[in-house]
Short mmCIF file of C-alpha atoms in Angstrom, two decimals:
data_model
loop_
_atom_site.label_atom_id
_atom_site.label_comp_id
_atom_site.label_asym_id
_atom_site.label_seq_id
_atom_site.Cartn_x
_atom_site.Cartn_y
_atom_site.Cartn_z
CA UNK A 3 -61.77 -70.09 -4.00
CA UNK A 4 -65.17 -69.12 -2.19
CA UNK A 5 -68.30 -69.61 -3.98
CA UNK A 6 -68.73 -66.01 -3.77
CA UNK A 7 -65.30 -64.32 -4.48
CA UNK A 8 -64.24 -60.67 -3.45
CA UNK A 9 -63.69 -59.20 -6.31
CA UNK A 10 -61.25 -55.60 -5.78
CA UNK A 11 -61.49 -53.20 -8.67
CA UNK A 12 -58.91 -50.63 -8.79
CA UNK A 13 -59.00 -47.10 -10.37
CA UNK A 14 -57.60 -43.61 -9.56
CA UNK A 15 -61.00 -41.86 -9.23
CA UNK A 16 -64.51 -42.98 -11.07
CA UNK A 17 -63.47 -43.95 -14.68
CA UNK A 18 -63.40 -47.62 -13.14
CA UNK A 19 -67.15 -47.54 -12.59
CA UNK A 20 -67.21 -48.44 -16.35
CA UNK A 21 -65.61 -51.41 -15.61
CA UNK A 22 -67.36 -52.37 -12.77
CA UNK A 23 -70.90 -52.30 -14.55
CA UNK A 24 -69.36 -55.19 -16.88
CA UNK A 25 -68.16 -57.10 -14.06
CA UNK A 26 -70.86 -56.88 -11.77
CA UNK A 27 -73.00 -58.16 -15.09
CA UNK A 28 -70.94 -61.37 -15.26
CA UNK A 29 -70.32 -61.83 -11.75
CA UNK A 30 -73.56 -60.50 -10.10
CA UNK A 31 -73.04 -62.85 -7.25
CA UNK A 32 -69.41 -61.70 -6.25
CA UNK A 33 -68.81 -59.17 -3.61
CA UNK A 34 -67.06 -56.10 -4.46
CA UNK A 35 -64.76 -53.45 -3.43
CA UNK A 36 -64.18 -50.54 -5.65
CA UNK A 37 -61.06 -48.37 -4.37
CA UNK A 38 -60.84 -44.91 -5.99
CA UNK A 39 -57.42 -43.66 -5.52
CA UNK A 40 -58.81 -39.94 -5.65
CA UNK A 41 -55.96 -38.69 -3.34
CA UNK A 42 -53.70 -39.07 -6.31
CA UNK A 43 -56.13 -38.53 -9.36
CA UNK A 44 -54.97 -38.40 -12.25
CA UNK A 45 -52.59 -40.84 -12.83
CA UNK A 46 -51.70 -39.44 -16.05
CA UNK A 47 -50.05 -36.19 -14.49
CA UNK A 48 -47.53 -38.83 -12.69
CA UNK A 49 -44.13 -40.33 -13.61
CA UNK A 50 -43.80 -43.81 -14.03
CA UNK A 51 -42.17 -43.88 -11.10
CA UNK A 52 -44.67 -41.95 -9.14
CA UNK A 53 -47.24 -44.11 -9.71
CA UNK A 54 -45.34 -47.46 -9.00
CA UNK A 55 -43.76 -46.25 -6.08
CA UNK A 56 -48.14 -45.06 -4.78
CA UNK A 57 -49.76 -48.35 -6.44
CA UNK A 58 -47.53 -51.09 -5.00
CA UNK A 59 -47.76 -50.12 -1.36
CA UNK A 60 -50.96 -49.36 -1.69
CA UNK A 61 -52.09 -52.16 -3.29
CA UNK A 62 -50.27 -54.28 -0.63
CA UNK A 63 -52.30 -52.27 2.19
CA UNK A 64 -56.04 -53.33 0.52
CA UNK A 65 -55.01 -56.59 -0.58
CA UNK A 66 -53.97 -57.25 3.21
CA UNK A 67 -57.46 -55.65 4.59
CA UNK A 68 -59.17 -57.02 1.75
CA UNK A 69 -57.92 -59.95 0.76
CA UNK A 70 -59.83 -60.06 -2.45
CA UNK A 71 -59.58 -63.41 -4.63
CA UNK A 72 -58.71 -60.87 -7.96
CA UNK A 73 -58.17 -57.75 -8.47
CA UNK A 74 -59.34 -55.53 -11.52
CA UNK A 75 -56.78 -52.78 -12.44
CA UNK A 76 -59.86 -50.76 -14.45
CA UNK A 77 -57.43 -48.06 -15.63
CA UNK A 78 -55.26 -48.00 -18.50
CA UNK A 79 -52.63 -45.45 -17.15
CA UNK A 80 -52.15 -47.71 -13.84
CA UNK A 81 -52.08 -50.75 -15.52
CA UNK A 82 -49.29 -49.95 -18.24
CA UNK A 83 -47.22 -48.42 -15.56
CA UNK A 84 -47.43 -49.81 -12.54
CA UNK A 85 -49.18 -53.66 -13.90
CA UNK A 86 -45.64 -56.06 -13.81
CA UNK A 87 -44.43 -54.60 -10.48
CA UNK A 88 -47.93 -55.38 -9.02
CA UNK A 89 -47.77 -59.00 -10.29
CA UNK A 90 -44.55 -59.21 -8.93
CA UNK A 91 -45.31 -58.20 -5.94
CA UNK A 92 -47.85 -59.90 -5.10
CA UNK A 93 -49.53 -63.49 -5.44
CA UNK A 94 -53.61 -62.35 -5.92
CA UNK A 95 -54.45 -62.44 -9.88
CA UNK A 96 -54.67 -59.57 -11.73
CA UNK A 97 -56.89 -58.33 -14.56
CA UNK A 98 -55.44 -54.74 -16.36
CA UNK A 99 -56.93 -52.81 -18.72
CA UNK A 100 -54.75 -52.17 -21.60
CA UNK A 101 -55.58 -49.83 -25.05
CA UNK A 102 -57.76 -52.09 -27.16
CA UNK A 103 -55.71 -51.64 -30.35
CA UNK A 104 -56.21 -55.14 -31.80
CA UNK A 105 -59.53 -55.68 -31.93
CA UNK A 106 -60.03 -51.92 -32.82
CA UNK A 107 -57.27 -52.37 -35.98
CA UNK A 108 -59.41 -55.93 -36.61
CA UNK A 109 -62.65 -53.84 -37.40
CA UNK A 110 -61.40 -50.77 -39.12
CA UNK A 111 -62.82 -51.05 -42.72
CA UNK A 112 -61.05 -47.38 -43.44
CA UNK A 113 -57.53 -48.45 -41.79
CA UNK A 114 -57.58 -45.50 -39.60
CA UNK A 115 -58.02 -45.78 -36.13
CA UNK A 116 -57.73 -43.38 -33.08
CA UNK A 117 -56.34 -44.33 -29.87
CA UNK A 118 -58.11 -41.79 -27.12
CA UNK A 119 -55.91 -41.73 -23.95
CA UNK A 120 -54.11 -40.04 -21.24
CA UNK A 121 -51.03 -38.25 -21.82
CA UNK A 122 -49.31 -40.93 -20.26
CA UNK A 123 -50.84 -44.00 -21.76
CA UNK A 124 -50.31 -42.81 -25.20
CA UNK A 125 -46.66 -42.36 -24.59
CA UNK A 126 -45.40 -45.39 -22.86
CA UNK A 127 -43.84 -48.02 -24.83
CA UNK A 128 -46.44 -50.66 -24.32
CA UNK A 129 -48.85 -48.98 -26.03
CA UNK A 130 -46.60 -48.31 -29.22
CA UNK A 131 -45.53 -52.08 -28.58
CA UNK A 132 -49.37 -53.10 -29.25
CA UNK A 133 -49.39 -50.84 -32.47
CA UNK A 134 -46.38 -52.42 -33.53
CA UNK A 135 -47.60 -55.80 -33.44
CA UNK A 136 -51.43 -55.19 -34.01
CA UNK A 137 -51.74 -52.75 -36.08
CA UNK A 138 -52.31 -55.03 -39.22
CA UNK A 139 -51.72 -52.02 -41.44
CA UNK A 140 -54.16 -49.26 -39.96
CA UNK A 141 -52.71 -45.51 -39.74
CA UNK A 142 -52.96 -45.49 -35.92
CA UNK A 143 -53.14 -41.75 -34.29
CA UNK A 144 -52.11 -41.40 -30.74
CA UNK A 145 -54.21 -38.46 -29.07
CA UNK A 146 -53.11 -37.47 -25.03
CA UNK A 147 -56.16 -36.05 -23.77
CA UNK A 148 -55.06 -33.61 -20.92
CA UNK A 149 -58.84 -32.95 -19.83
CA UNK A 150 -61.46 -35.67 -20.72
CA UNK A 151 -61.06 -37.85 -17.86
CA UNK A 152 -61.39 -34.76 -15.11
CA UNK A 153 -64.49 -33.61 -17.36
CA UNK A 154 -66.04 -37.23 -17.00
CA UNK A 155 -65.50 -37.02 -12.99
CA UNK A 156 -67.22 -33.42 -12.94
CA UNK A 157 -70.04 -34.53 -15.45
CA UNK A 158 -70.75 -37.78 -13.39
CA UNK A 159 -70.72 -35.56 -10.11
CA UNK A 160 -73.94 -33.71 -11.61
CA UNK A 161 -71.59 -30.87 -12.45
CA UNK A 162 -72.30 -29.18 -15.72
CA UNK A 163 -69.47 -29.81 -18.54
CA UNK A 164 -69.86 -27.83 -21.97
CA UNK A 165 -70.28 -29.68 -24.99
CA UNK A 166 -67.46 -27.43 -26.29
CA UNK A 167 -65.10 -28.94 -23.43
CA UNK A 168 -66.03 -32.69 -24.35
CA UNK A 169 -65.56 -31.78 -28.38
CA UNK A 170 -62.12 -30.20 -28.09
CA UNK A 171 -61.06 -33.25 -26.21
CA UNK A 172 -61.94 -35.50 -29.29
CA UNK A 173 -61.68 -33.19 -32.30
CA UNK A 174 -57.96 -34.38 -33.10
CA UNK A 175 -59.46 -38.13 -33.28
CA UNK A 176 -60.61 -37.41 -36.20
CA UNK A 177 -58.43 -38.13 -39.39
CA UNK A 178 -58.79 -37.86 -42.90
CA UNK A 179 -61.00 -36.75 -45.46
CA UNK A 180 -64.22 -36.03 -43.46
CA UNK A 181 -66.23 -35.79 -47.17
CA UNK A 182 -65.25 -39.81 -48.08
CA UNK A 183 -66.51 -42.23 -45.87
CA UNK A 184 -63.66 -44.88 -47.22
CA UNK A 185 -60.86 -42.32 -46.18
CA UNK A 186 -61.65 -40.82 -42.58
CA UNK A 187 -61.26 -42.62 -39.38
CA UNK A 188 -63.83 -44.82 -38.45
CA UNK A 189 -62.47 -46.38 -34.90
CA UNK A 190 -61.58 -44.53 -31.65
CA UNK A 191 -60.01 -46.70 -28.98
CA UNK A 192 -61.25 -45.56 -25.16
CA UNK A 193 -57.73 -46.05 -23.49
CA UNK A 194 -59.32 -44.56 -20.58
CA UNK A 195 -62.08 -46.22 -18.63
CA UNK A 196 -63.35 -42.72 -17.62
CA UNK A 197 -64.20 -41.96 -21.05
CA UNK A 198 -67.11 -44.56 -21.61
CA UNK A 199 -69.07 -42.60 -18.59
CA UNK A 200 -69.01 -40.07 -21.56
CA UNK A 201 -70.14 -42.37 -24.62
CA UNK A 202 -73.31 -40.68 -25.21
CA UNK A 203 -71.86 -37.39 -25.30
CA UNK A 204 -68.99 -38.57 -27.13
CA UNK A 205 -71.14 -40.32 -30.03
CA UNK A 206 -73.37 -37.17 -29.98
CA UNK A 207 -70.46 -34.66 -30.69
CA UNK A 208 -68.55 -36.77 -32.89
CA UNK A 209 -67.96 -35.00 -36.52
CA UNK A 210 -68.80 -38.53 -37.83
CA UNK A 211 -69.66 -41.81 -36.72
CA UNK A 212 -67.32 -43.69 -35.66
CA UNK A 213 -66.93 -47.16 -33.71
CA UNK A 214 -66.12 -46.79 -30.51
CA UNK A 215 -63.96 -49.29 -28.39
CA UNK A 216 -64.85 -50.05 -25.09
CA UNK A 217 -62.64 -52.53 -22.98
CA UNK A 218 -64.78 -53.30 -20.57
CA UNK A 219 -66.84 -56.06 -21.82
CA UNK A 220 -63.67 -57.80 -21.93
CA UNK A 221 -62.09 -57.57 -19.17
CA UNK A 222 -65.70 -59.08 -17.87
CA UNK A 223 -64.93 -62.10 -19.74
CA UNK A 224 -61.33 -62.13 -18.69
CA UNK A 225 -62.49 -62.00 -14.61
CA UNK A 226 -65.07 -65.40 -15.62
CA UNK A 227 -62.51 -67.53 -17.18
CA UNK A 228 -60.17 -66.88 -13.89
CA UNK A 229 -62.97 -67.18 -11.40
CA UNK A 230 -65.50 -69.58 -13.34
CA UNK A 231 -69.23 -68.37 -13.78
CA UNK A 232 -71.34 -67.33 -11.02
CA UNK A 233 -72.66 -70.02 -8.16
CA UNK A 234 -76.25 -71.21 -8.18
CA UNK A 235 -77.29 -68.54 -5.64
CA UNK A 236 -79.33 -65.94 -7.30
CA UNK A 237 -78.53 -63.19 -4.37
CA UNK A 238 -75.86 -60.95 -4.65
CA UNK A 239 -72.96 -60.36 -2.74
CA UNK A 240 -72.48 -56.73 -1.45
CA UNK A 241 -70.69 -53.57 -2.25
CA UNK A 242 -68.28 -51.20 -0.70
CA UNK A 243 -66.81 -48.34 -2.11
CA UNK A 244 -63.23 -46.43 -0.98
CA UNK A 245 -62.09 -43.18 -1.69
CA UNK A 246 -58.49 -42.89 -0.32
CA UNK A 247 -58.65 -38.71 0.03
CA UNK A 248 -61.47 -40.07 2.74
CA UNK A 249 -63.58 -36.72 1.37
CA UNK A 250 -66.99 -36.64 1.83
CA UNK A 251 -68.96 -37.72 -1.59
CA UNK A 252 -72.93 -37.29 -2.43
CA UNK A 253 -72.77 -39.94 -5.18
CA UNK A 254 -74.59 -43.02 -3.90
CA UNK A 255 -77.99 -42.61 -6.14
CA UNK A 256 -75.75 -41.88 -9.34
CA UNK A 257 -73.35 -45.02 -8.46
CA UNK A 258 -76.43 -47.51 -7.64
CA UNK A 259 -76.02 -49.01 -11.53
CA UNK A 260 -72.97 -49.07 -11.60
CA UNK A 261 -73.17 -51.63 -8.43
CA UNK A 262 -76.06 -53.85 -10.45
CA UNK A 263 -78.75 -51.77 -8.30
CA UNK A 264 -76.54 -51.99 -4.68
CA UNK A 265 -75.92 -49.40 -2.62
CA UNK A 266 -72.07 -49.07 -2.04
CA UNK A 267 -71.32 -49.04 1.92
#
């Protein structure tokens, strides 16, 4: 292992960004490579199949241009899908973002909890696997969001997105009694790392407060313990970003903090 790994974060278009902001934060000193597989966003119109039979070969192709000492899968539909192919497929350490039902069902004082995902991360069997063995009583609601990561994309492009868009997205979150405090939900699992791009708008047009889970900071942690903290150098490593439709983007200012103030090549 270098002192200054290459660190290769994964994601079908922007969502991963979230990821990336934790990472950079406990690896500042790392150099990075941020693939959005935008040629195939979103993942969670695909099959299983689909998606394995894009990521693997895919994955091989960057790994072998790359060669990265980890790589962050920073989306939940990709990692739950296409996550133990990937590992067996290929020797580089993995890090995957999977629905953060545990410590949401940990928290809940109310025992009801939302988990806010893609169509296809709600439905797959290792995310009703996790409720099974985490859910430590909680009334867990499953809600397939067919919109909110495409409206995080657009509203992180500078594109306008109505509040109405975002609130219709979330509305069926929201479970219970919404007049007793002790008897509505009170945590909302992101199981989409777009959807943090959209916290403030998401905590603004929320019907009620609510907790809301963001896997990011742990995934951080998980990337330190495999790599160790950062080296004595106080410089940091550099930044390139990937978009695999090769389309023209105008999003360097806007990405800039999500790189720990670098400019992505």
């Amino acid at each position: 292992m270098t002192n200054r790994p290459t660190i290769l974060v994964f994601d079908s278009g922007l969502g991963g960004l979230s990821v990336l902001r934790e990472v950079v934060r406990a690896r500042p000193d790392a150099h990075y490579v941020y693939v959005a597989d935008d040629a195939f966003f979103p993942y969670g119109h695909h099959s299983e199949a689909a998606l394995i039979a894009r990521v693997v070969p895919l994955m091989g192709e960057l790994i072998t241009t790359h060669e990265p000492d980890l790589i962050v899968i920073a989306c939940n539909t990709a990692s739950v899908q296409t996550l133990a192919p990937l590992r067996a497929a290929y020797t580089t350490p993995f890090v995957g973002t999977v629905p953060a039902i545990k410590p949401a069902c940990a928290q809940s004082q109310t025992k009801r909890v939302s988990v806010l995902g893609t169509k296809a991360t709600v439905q797959r069997e290792y995310t009703h696997a996790l409720i099974r063995d985490f859910a430590q009583g909680c009334a867990v609601t499953l809600v397939g969001s067919p919109d909110l990561a495409s409206l995080a994309e657009t509203a992180l492009s500078g594109t306008a997105v109505s509040d109405d868009a975002i609130a219709a997205e979330i509305l069926p979150c929201f479970t219970g009694d919404a007049d007793d405090v002790g008897a509505r939900t009170d945590t909302v699992v992101l199981a989409c790392t777009h959807y943090p791009l959209l916290l403030d708008r998401l905590q603004r047009l929320a019907p009620w407060p609510v907790a809301w889970i963001d896997p990011a900071p742990a995934i951080a942690r998980r990337v330190v313990d495999l790599l160790g903290p950062q080296s004595d150098r106080v410089d940091h490593g550099a930044a390139k970003m990937i978009f695999t439709s090769n389309k023209p983007h105008q999003l360097s200012r806007a990405l800039t903090p999500f790189f720990g103030g670098r400019v992505p090549a």
